[in-house]
Every structure is written in structure tokens, then in C-alpha cells.
Short mmCIF file of C-alpha atoms in Angstrom, two decimals:
data_model
loop_
_atom_site.label_atom_id
_atom_site.label_comp_id
_atom_site.label_asym_id
_atom_site.label_seq_id
_atom_site.Cartn_x
_atom_site.Cartn_y
_atom_site.Cartn_z
CA MET A 819 -10.40 14.76 -21.37
CA ASP A 820 -9.72 17.70 -19.96
CA LYS A 821 -13.41 19.79 -19.81
CA LEU A 822 -16.92 18.83 -19.61
CA LEU A 823 -19.97 20.98 -21.11
CA ILE A 824 -23.13 19.64 -19.19
CA THR A 825 -26.54 21.20 -20.32
CA GLY A 826 -28.62 20.81 -16.70
CA GLY A 827 -32.03 20.03 -16.27
CA GLN A 828 -32.54 16.35 -16.85
CA SER A 829 -33.75 13.82 -14.35
CA LEU A 830 -31.24 10.54 -14.69
CA GLN A 831 -33.56 7.49 -15.40
CA GLY A 832 -31.59 4.00 -15.62
CA THR A 833 -29.21 1.56 -14.37
CA VAL A 834 -25.62 1.23 -14.58
CA ASN A 835 -23.24 -1.17 -13.31
CA ILE A 836 -20.77 -0.29 -10.28
CA SER A 837 -17.17 -0.65 -10.96
CA GLY A 838 -14.56 -2.20 -8.07
CA ALA A 839 -13.48 -0.11 -5.38
CA LYS A 840 -10.35 1.82 -6.08
CA LYS A 841 -9.00 1.63 -2.40
CA SER A 842 -9.18 -2.08 -2.47
CA ALA A 843 -8.12 -2.64 -5.62
CA VAL A 844 -4.78 -0.38 -4.76
CA ALA A 845 -4.51 -2.61 -1.58
CA LEU A 846 -4.86 -5.46 -3.45
CA LEU A 847 -2.20 -4.61 -5.91
CA ALA A 848 0.31 -4.18 -3.16
CA ALA A 849 -0.73 -7.41 -1.61
CA ALA A 850 -0.21 -9.35 -4.47
CA LEU A 851 3.59 -9.11 -4.38
CA LEU A 852 3.72 -11.35 -1.25
CA ALA A 853 2.41 -14.40 -2.97
CA GLU A 854 5.29 -16.69 -4.50
CA GLU A 855 3.09 -17.69 -7.25
CA PRO A 856 0.84 -16.36 -9.86
CA VAL A 857 -2.35 -14.60 -8.98
CA THR A 858 -5.35 -13.25 -10.84
CA LEU A 859 -7.48 -10.11 -9.61
CA GLU A 860 -10.93 -9.46 -10.96
CA ASN A 861 -13.20 -6.71 -11.14
CA LEU A 862 -10.39 -4.27 -11.10
CA PRO A 863 -11.78 -0.28 -12.11
CA VAL A 864 -9.31 0.71 -14.85
CA ILE A 865 -8.42 3.83 -13.13
CA ALA A 866 -5.35 6.33 -13.12
CA ASP A 867 -4.90 5.14 -9.55
CA VAL A 868 -5.10 1.25 -10.54
CA LEU A 869 -2.39 1.90 -13.16
CA ILE A 870 -0.38 3.37 -11.51
CA GLN A 871 -0.14 0.59 -8.95
CA ILE A 872 0.21 -1.55 -11.62
CA LYS A 873 3.19 0.20 -13.00
CA ILE A 874 5.23 0.18 -9.76
CA LEU A 875 4.44 -3.77 -9.65
CA GLU A 876 6.28 -4.11 -13.03
CA GLU A 877 9.26 -1.48 -11.59
CA LEU A 878 9.33 -3.86 -9.06
CA GLY A 879 10.23 -7.08 -11.48
CA VAL A 880 6.63 -8.11 -11.24
CA LYS A 881 5.04 -9.94 -14.47
CA VAL A 882 1.40 -8.30 -15.05
CA GLU A 883 -1.08 -9.23 -17.85
CA TRP A 884 -4.56 -7.95 -18.81
CA GLN A 885 -6.82 -11.19 -19.38
CA LYS A 886 -9.54 -9.02 -20.20
CA LYS A 887 -10.79 -5.04 -19.72
CA ASN A 888 -11.03 -5.61 -15.72
CA GLN A 889 -8.79 -8.82 -14.95
CA LEU A 890 -5.12 -8.98 -14.24
CA LEU A 891 -3.34 -11.62 -14.20
CA ILE A 892 -0.14 -10.74 -11.29
CA ASP A 893 3.34 -13.01 -11.34
CA PRO A 894 5.57 -12.09 -9.00
CA SER A 895 7.68 -15.01 -8.56
CA ASN A 896 10.89 -13.53 -9.82
CA VAL A 897 11.15 -9.95 -8.12
CA LEU A 898 13.76 -7.82 -8.28
CA LYS A 899 16.33 -8.43 -5.09
CA GLU A 900 16.55 -5.03 -4.24
CA MET A 901 12.58 -3.49 -4.30
CA ILE A 902 13.01 0.66 -4.83
CA VAL A 903 9.31 1.98 -5.52
CA PRO A 904 10.40 4.79 -8.33
CA TYR A 905 9.55 8.09 -6.68
CA ALA A 906 7.80 9.13 -10.26
CA LEU A 907 5.53 6.95 -9.57
CA ALA A 908 4.83 6.84 -5.98
CA LYS A 909 4.29 10.85 -5.86
CA LYS A 910 1.43 10.24 -8.11
CA LEU A 911 -0.69 8.22 -5.68
CA ARG A 912 -0.82 8.02 -1.40
CA GLY A 913 -1.54 4.54 -1.98
CA SER A 914 1.93 3.67 -3.31
CA SER A 915 2.57 4.06 0.74
CA LEU A 916 1.14 0.47 0.87
CA PHE A 917 3.92 -0.89 -0.68
CA LEU A 918 6.43 -0.32 2.47
CA GLY A 919 4.37 -3.23 3.82
CA ALA A 920 4.19 -5.41 1.60
CA ILE A 921 8.02 -5.37 0.23
CA LEU A 922 9.18 -5.51 4.22
CA ALA A 923 6.95 -9.07 4.25
CA LYS A 924 8.28 -10.04 1.05
CA ASN A 925 12.09 -9.35 1.35
CA GLY A 926 12.49 -7.78 4.82
CA LYS A 927 13.50 -4.77 3.47
CA ALA A 928 11.67 -1.79 1.41
CA ILE A 929 12.91 1.90 0.44
CA VAL A 930 9.95 4.02 -0.44
CA PRO A 931 9.51 7.57 -0.96
CA LEU A 932 7.56 9.69 1.51
CA PRO A 933 4.34 10.32 -0.30
CA SER A 934 4.79 14.04 0.74
CA THR A 935 6.52 16.19 -1.56
CA ASN A 936 8.04 17.56 1.21
CA SER A 937 10.89 15.04 2.21
CA GLY A 938 11.15 16.17 5.75
CA ASP A 939 6.96 15.89 6.26
CA MET A 940 6.45 12.35 8.10
CA GLN A 941 2.98 13.29 9.39
CA SER A 942 0.71 12.12 6.50
CA ILE A 943 1.94 8.71 7.55
CA ASP A 944 2.73 8.97 11.04
CA LEU A 945 0.62 6.18 12.39
CA HIS A 946 2.06 3.96 9.16
CA LEU A 947 5.52 4.64 10.97
CA LYS A 948 4.45 4.05 14.53
CA GLY A 949 3.22 0.38 14.06
CA MET A 950 6.09 -0.29 12.00
CA ARG A 951 8.63 0.57 14.98
CA ALA A 952 6.27 -0.81 17.10
CA LEU A 953 6.64 -4.40 14.82
CA GLY A 954 10.84 -3.62 15.89
CA VAL A 955 11.27 -1.95 12.00
CA ALA A 956 14.26 0.41 11.64
CA LEU A 957 13.16 3.28 10.03
CA GLU A 958 15.42 6.05 8.38
CA LEU A 959 15.05 9.03 6.12
CA GLU A 960 17.69 9.43 2.82
CA GLN A 961 17.00 11.95 0.43
CA GLY A 962 13.18 11.40 0.91
CA TYR A 963 13.38 7.74 0.87
CA LEU A 964 12.26 5.60 3.79
CA ILE A 965 15.14 2.82 4.20
CA ALA A 966 12.98 0.33 6.67
CA ASP A 967 14.74 -2.79 7.65
CA GLY A 968 12.59 -5.76 9.39
CA SER A 969 15.22 -8.07 10.34
CA ASN A 970 14.19 -7.78 13.73
CA MET A 971 10.34 -7.56 12.99
CA GLN A 972 8.59 -9.02 16.18
CA GLY A 973 4.79 -9.59 16.82
CA THR A 974 3.44 -7.01 19.27
CA LYS A 975 0.15 -5.38 20.27
CA ILE A 976 -0.36 -1.88 18.56
CA TYR A 977 -2.87 0.77 19.06
CA LEU A 978 -3.55 3.59 16.24
CA ASP A 979 -4.76 6.56 18.06
CA TYR A 980 -6.96 6.70 14.77
CA PRO A 981 -8.99 4.25 12.71
CA SER A 982 -6.77 5.18 9.76
CA ILE A 983 -7.44 2.53 6.84
CA GLY A 984 -4.26 3.21 5.23
CA ALA A 985 -2.11 2.54 8.32
CA THR A 986 -4.33 -0.61 9.45
CA MET A 987 -3.56 -1.86 5.85
CA ASN A 988 0.41 -1.16 5.76
CA ILE A 989 0.65 -2.54 9.53
CA LEU A 990 -0.98 -5.72 8.93
CA LEU A 991 0.76 -6.29 5.35
CA ALA A 992 3.96 -5.97 7.24
CA ALA A 993 2.72 -8.27 10.27
CA THR A 994 1.70 -11.09 7.94
CA ARG A 995 5.66 -11.84 8.43
CA ALA A 996 6.52 -10.88 11.94
CA PRO A 997 7.41 -13.78 13.97
CA GLY A 998 4.34 -14.07 16.59
CA THR A 999 1.13 -12.67 16.96
CA THR A 1000 0.63 -9.15 16.11
CA ILE A 1001 -2.90 -6.98 17.62
CA ILE A 1002 -3.84 -4.02 16.09
CA GLU A 1003 -6.09 -2.07 18.29
CA ASN A 1004 -8.57 0.55 17.09
CA CYS A 1005 -7.92 -0.53 13.41
CA ALA A 1006 -10.00 0.38 10.66
CA LYS A 1007 -13.40 -1.47 10.47
CA ASP A 1008 -13.87 -0.27 6.51
CA PRO A 1009 -14.77 -2.92 3.95
CA GLU A 1010 -11.66 -2.35 2.05
CA VAL A 1011 -9.83 -3.33 4.88
CA ILE A 1012 -12.04 -6.83 4.93
CA ASP A 1013 -11.54 -7.39 1.66
CA LEU A 1014 -7.82 -6.92 1.96
CA VAL A 1015 -7.32 -9.65 4.78
CA SER A 1016 -9.80 -11.91 2.65
CA PHE A 1017 -7.31 -11.70 -0.40
CA LEU A 1018 -4.23 -12.09 2.31
CA ASN A 1019 -6.16 -15.42 4.21
CA SER A 1020 -6.80 -16.69 0.46
CA ILE A 1021 -3.07 -16.94 -0.22
CA GLY A 1022 -2.04 -18.11 3.40
CA ALA A 1023 -2.13 -15.27 5.68
CA ASN A 1024 -3.55 -15.84 9.15
CA ILE A 1025 -5.67 -13.26 10.14
CA ARG A 1026 -9.06 -12.72 12.18
CA GLY A 1027 -11.02 -9.93 13.50
CA ALA A 1028 -11.28 -7.59 10.18
CA GLY A 1029 -14.13 -5.45 10.02
CA THR A 1030 -13.84 -4.88 14.33
CA ASP A 1031 -11.66 -2.79 16.08
CA ILE A 1032 -9.21 -5.59 16.99
CA ILE A 1033 -7.10 -7.45 14.18
CA ARG A 1034 -5.10 -10.47 14.83
CA ILE A 1035 -2.68 -11.47 12.43
CA LYS A 1036 -0.31 -14.62 13.10
CA SER A 1037 2.95 -15.06 11.33
CA SER A 1038 2.57 -16.85 7.76
CA SER A 1039 5.96 -18.32 6.08
CA TYR A 1040 4.86 -19.15 3.28
CA PHE A 1041 2.23 -17.50 0.67
CA THR A 1042 0.88 -19.48 -2.57
CA GLY A 1043 -0.74 -18.36 -5.43
CA ASN A 1044 -2.65 -19.96 -8.18
CA ILE A 1045 -6.25 -18.10 -6.94
CA CYS A 1046 -8.63 -15.72 -8.53
CA TYR A 1047 -9.79 -13.50 -6.28
CA SER A 1048 -12.40 -10.54 -7.03
CA CYS A 1049 -12.37 -6.86 -6.03
CA ILE A 1050 -15.70 -5.65 -3.81
CA PRO A 1051 -17.77 -3.28 -5.44
CA ASP A 1052 -16.99 0.82 -5.32
CA ARG A 1053 -19.05 2.23 -2.50
CA LEU A 1054 -17.73 5.51 -2.88
CA GLU A 1055 -19.06 5.70 -6.62
CA ALA A 1056 -22.09 3.86 -5.85
CA SER A 1057 -22.85 6.28 -3.14
CA THR A 1058 -22.11 9.26 -5.83
CA PHE A 1059 -24.79 7.65 -8.09
CA LEU A 1060 -27.29 7.42 -5.13
CA ILE A 1061 -26.92 10.88 -4.78
CA ALA A 1062 -27.15 11.96 -8.17
CA ALA A 1063 -30.60 10.25 -8.51
CA GLY A 1064 -31.34 12.50 -5.42
CA ILE A 1065 -29.70 15.84 -7.07
CA THR A 1066 -31.40 15.26 -10.84
CA ARG A 1067 -34.86 14.25 -9.01
CA GLY A 1068 -34.67 11.15 -10.54
CA ARG A 1069 -34.61 7.15 -9.96
CA VAL A 1070 -31.37 5.07 -10.66
CA ARG A 1071 -30.72 1.32 -10.11
CA LEU A 1072 -27.21 0.23 -9.31
CA GLU A 1073 -25.86 -3.31 -10.09
CA ASN A 1074 -23.13 -5.12 -8.65
CA VAL A 1075 -23.22 -3.56 -4.83
CA ILE A 1076 -23.22 -4.51 -1.42
CA PRO A 1077 -25.98 -2.63 -0.02
CA LEU A 1078 -24.55 -3.04 3.85
CA HIS A 1079 -21.31 -1.06 2.67
CA LEU A 1080 -24.15 2.44 1.66
CA GLN A 1081 -26.28 2.49 4.84
CA ALA A 1082 -24.54 5.51 5.94
CA THR A 1083 -25.51 7.25 2.80
CA VAL A 1084 -28.62 5.31 2.33
CA SER A 1085 -29.54 6.33 6.03
CA LYS A 1086 -29.11 10.17 5.06
CA LEU A 1087 -30.56 10.16 1.87
CA ARG A 1088 -33.81 8.44 3.38
CA GLU A 1089 -33.73 11.32 6.05
CA ILE A 1090 -33.66 14.01 3.04
CA GLY A 1091 -36.36 12.28 1.29
CA VAL A 1092 -35.29 10.09 -1.34
CA ARG A 1093 -36.99 6.60 -1.44
CA ILE A 1094 -34.13 3.62 -1.52
CA ASP A 1095 -34.97 0.15 -2.29
CA GLU A 1096 -32.69 -2.54 -2.23
CA GLY A 1097 -31.83 -6.12 -3.07
CA GLU A 1098 -29.11 -8.84 -2.40
CA ASN A 1099 -26.69 -6.93 -5.00
CA TRP A 1100 -28.64 -3.99 -6.24
CA ILE A 1101 -29.97 -0.89 -4.54
CA GLN A 1102 -32.45 1.76 -5.94
CA ALA A 1103 -32.65 5.58 -5.30
CA ASP A 1104 -35.68 7.11 -6.29
CA GLY A 1105 -35.97 11.46 -6.12
CA THR A 1106 -38.84 11.94 -8.07
CA LYS A 1107 -41.65 11.59 -5.53
CA GLY A 1108 -42.00 14.17 -2.70
CA LYS A 1109 -40.09 16.84 -1.22
CA LEU A 1110 -36.57 16.83 -0.35
CA ILE A 1111 -35.77 18.45 3.38
CA ALA A 1112 -32.13 20.18 4.70
CA VAL A 1113 -30.31 17.89 6.86
CA ASP A 1114 -27.43 17.88 9.24
CA LEU A 1115 -24.75 15.87 8.54
CA LYS A 1116 -21.14 14.57 10.17
CA THR A 1117 -18.43 12.85 9.14
CA LEU A 1118 -17.21 9.58 10.62
CA PRO A 1119 -14.76 6.51 10.05
CA TYR A 1120 -16.57 4.05 8.85
CA PRO A 1121 -19.43 2.71 9.37
CA GLY A 1122 -20.14 6.44 9.77
CA PHE A 1123 -20.85 8.79 6.50
CA PRO A 1124 -17.45 8.96 4.59
CA THR A 1125 -15.86 12.33 4.30
CA ASP A 1126 -14.94 11.28 0.70
CA LEU A 1127 -18.63 12.18 -0.01
CA PHE A 1128 -18.63 15.61 1.54
CA SER A 1129 -18.09 17.22 -2.03
CA PRO A 1130 -21.04 15.05 -3.69
CA MET A 1131 -23.31 15.47 -0.74
CA VAL A 1132 -22.72 19.41 -0.64
CA SER A 1133 -23.61 19.80 -4.07
CA LEU A 1134 -26.94 18.15 -3.43
CA VAL A 1135 -27.99 19.79 -0.64
CA ALA A 1136 -27.30 23.00 -2.14
CA THR A 1137 -30.33 22.22 -4.06
CA ILE A 1138 -32.64 21.73 -1.49
CA ASN A 1139 -34.49 24.61 0.23
CA GLY A 1140 -33.76 25.59 3.88
CA THR A 1141 -30.34 25.16 6.09
CA SER A 1142 -28.43 21.88 5.93
CA THR A 1143 -24.82 21.95 8.07
CA ILE A 1144 -22.38 19.07 7.20
CA THR A 1145 -19.56 18.97 9.90
CA ASP A 1146 -16.05 16.89 8.64
CA SER A 1147 -14.88 15.59 11.97
CA VAL A 1148 -12.32 13.33 10.27
CA ILE A 1149 -10.37 15.55 8.00
CA LYS A 1150 -9.37 19.04 8.81
CA LYS A 1151 -9.13 20.75 5.51
CA THR A 1152 -10.83 23.26 3.08
CA TYR A 1153 -13.00 22.37 -0.33
CA PRO A 1154 -12.21 23.99 -2.81
CA ILE A 1155 -15.85 23.08 -4.21
CA ILE A 1156 -17.41 25.42 -1.66
CA ALA A 1157 -16.26 28.36 -3.86
CA GLU A 1158 -17.16 26.84 -7.39
CA LEU A 1159 -21.03 25.87 -6.07
CA ASN A 1160 -21.18 29.58 -4.55
CA ARG A 1161 -20.25 30.47 -8.31
CA MET A 1162 -23.08 28.49 -9.53
CA GLY A 1163 -25.84 30.26 -7.07
CA ALA A 1164 -25.07 28.12 -3.95
CA GLN A 1165 -24.94 29.96 -0.85
CA ILE A 1166 -22.53 28.16 1.51
CA LYS A 1167 -19.95 29.12 4.01
CA GLU A 1168 -17.66 27.40 6.24
CA GLU A 1169 -17.08 28.25 9.89
CA ASP A 1170 -14.07 25.83 11.50
CA ARG A 1171 -15.16 22.24 10.29
CA ILE A 1172 -18.94 23.21 10.05
CA VAL A 1173 -20.16 24.07 6.60
CA ILE A 1174 -23.34 25.77 6.80
CA VAL A 1175 -25.52 25.51 3.37
CA ARG A 1176 -28.60 27.39 2.71
CA GLY A 1177 -29.83 25.79 -0.20
CA GLU A 1178 -31.42 26.80 -3.47
CA LYS A 1179 -33.90 25.00 -5.31
CA ASN A 1180 -31.90 26.19 -8.74
CA LEU A 1181 -28.31 26.61 -9.72
CA SER A 1182 -27.13 27.97 -12.58
CA GLY A 1183 -24.93 26.87 -14.80
CA THR A 1184 -21.74 28.42 -15.45
CA GLN A 1185 -17.76 27.95 -16.11
CA VAL A 1186 -16.14 26.26 -13.10
CA ARG A 1187 -12.99 24.36 -11.82
CA ALA A 1188 -12.53 21.01 -10.59
CA GLN A 1189 -9.40 20.80 -8.30
CA ASP A 1190 -10.07 17.33 -6.87
CA MET A 1191 -10.81 13.63 -7.74
CA ARG A 1192 -14.10 13.91 -5.20
CA GLY A 1193 -14.46 17.74 -5.75
CA CYS A 1194 -14.85 16.91 -9.28
CA ALA A 1195 -17.60 14.33 -9.26
CA GLY A 1196 -19.58 16.78 -6.89
CA LEU A 1197 -19.57 19.66 -9.59
CA ILE A 1198 -20.51 17.34 -12.02
CA LEU A 1199 -23.83 16.44 -10.10
CA ALA A 1200 -24.34 20.12 -9.61
CA ALA A 1201 -24.23 20.97 -12.98
CA LEU A 1202 -26.70 17.76 -14.08
CA ALA A 1203 -29.25 19.88 -11.75
CA ALA A 1204 -28.55 23.30 -12.28
CA THR A 1205 -30.07 25.65 -14.88
CA GLY A 1206 -28.31 26.03 -18.51
CA VAL A 1207 -24.86 25.20 -19.08
CA SER A 1208 -22.00 24.35 -17.06
CA GLN A 1209 -18.45 23.93 -18.38
CA ILE A 1210 -16.02 22.32 -15.68
CA THR A 1211 -12.74 22.56 -16.55
CA GLU A 1212 -9.73 20.14 -15.06
CA VAL A 1213 -11.77 17.15 -15.03
CA ASN A 1214 -8.89 14.86 -15.43
CA HIS A 1215 -9.06 14.30 -11.55
CA LEU A 1216 -11.90 12.38 -12.25
CA GLN A 1217 -9.99 9.41 -13.99
CA ARG A 1218 -8.31 8.66 -10.97
CA GLY A 1219 -11.19 7.02 -9.12
CA TYR A 1220 -14.34 6.87 -11.51
CA GLU A 1221 -14.15 4.40 -14.40
CA ASP A 1222 -16.48 5.27 -17.08
CA PHE A 1223 -18.14 7.96 -14.94
CA VAL A 1224 -19.11 9.92 -17.77
CA SER A 1225 -20.38 7.03 -19.48
CA LYS A 1226 -21.96 5.78 -17.35
CA LEU A 1227 -24.14 9.14 -17.06
CA GLU A 1228 -24.73 9.48 -20.36
CA GLN A 1229 -26.67 5.89 -19.93
CA LEU A 1230 -28.77 7.29 -17.45
CA GLY A 1231 -29.81 10.42 -19.81
CA ALA A 1232 -27.23 13.22 -19.01
CA SER A 1233 -26.12 15.70 -21.67
CA ILE A 1234 -22.48 15.83 -21.81
CA ILE A 1235 -20.14 16.62 -24.16
CA GLU A 1236 -16.04 15.88 -23.59
CA TYR A 1237 -13.36 18.00 -25.16
CA THR A 1238 -9.29 18.76 -24.77
#
């Protein structure tokens, strides 16, 4: 799949099942390396990032076997003595950096490529490295690879300058084998961190405090296996479908969700005027009634509104009369989707970290280009709401994080043609 032709104007109606969480799945696969016996992971999304992480495991000597579509058997009992994460795979996936902590816990020494194409650029993982050094890990950079020696690791107290989900996961993975007790302060509270900790505890780790801003890890000498663990549902995929119901003025029910994880999205959609109903493991968004109104929005670390949903949300407010503002307080970056939405008739401008959207009731179908995963999802939602036909190119980005996204939209009544 490289291009999509989408005929807009169809109100989405129906029910879809939400897949497992990408961020959890990538972390769980790295963490499975610690087990001494086989483990089974269920509800894994079959997406590009997960498949890359699985290939890395295989390169490290781990045996893997799909038992059914979303269930994987992982046997790490005979891994290589020297585990080197291959650059060709690692460069495709930032989550590959989690093998730094996992391999340190498994072997005491890790050789992992920098996630940046610039071998001298450590800024993208500076919090990860700060935590590793605090644990006593000796780090050297050689030809774009981090050589990490954990032979002198020791539990300690670590304060993160920012509650990074990746740094939190990486540090706690390494700390599971650091003698003594490690305390991570100002850590990420994301559900995916809780999921990772739950898995690690199920194979023998001793970790407390996940979901709060302080996590305590006591060293464990042995990790078992022979368990079956299910990945949590993807809150970002679920949120994207809730936004899809609003932008198409439709009614969509989601199954296999944890509504608690969606409260930031739900709160903002209710403020906009979308009706939300929820149960124990389902949630429904109804945008068919009432007038939607412009809002002001600020992205924040969890439990705040996710920066990953900037693109889908800017597409939604671009279809609502009035002026909305979105402030990204998490990542200072430009969003390519803005120029593409303006091609469709939106009126959006950026001022530093504030995006100002003068909403229009109708966008117009045209040719646009996706340049990242979440931006691709946002463009698809905009095309569903637009008048006429839109062509979206380079939609291969979508496959990194959304399982069967197009087919799920078609299940809800979307008119989409895929072609290369």
C-alpha cells in the first residue's frame, strides 16, 4: 500500500476492535529477552515496528514463533553470548534503544546503535544515558555504536528532568539487575510503563510505583518464564477512531479498550460537543447530534492530552467553525500535516509552539502527501470529512503503528481504494 483514494462525506457508523498498544508491544518484546524460559505475548499488533523488534530478537539468538495472528511464543533461553543490535534494523525504530537496558540486564554488556543517523548526536537519548551512567554503566561511543559495560551497576536514585516514557522504560529494564534498590523520580506515568512493569513482575522482577511519578526497583537475580501475557489495547489508535467519529459527524463504538486510558481525549471531545458513552471495556463517540465548537488544547505528558494525537486533532478542529488553538508543550517540532491541510482548504498557521486553526465546515479533496505516521492518520481523517476525492501518497508510514487501519475504516463505511 502506497497510495489511497478516499471519497469524503460519509458519516462513519459501526463497531471496531482496537488492537494492542504499539508502545507496549515494542517494550514487552525487548523485556522478554530477560526471561530464562519461553514466554507468550498475546494481543500483539501486527505492524511494522513490532515486526522489526521481532527481527532484532531473532538476530540476538531468540527463537520466536507465531502461534496465531496476534500471539507470539518467545524463547530467549539460548541467546548469543555477545548480543549486538544490528544497525540496519535499529535505524528503522526508535524503540530499538530499549535493548540497551534489556541486554544490560541479561548480559551485563550491550552494544547498541545510536537511534540517530548522526553518530555524534546523543541528544535524542540523553535521558536514557544519564540514567545508565547513574546506575554505574560505563558508556563509550565507537563508530555509531554505544558500548555499554554494566559490570559495576549499582542501585541508586535517579531524577529525570522530563518524564520520558522511553527513558523510564530503559532505565527500569537495566535496574532490574542492578544490585540494591533503584528509585526513579519524575518518571513517566503512561499506561505502557505500567504494562511493562506488570510483565516484568510476572517473570520475577520486584518493581513498585508504576503509574506514579516514583518507581522503586529492587534487584532480581533470576527471571522465570512459562507465562502468557496480554498487551494492553492501544489508547492512541482508540483515540484516533474517537476523533474519526467526530470529524465525520458519525457514531463509532470501540471494543477492547480501557476507557481510563482515554480520559484526556474523551474530555476534549466532550468539550467540542461529541457525545461519549463508555462501559467496562468499550467506548462510543457520537458526533451526529448538536453543533461542534472550537476549543483550545495543550499537549502534556500522560495523563494529559498526548502529543501523538496532535495531527488527528488538528484535522478535526479544522472542520469546526471558529478559532481553535493547539499548543504543543511536549515536543518542539514542525508538523508537515499543517501545509497539507491548508492545501485542502484549512486555514492554519504556526506561531512558535502555538497552532492557530480558523475552522471551516468543509475541506476540499485534493492530492496530499503523508510524511509521518500520525500525520498520515490525520490526513486520512481529513479526507474522510472533505468534499470530493482525496489522494494521499506515501501512506506506508501508517503501517508502523496502526494495524488494519484502512480495513477498519471500511468496516465503518469509509470509501477507500488502496493502490501502489
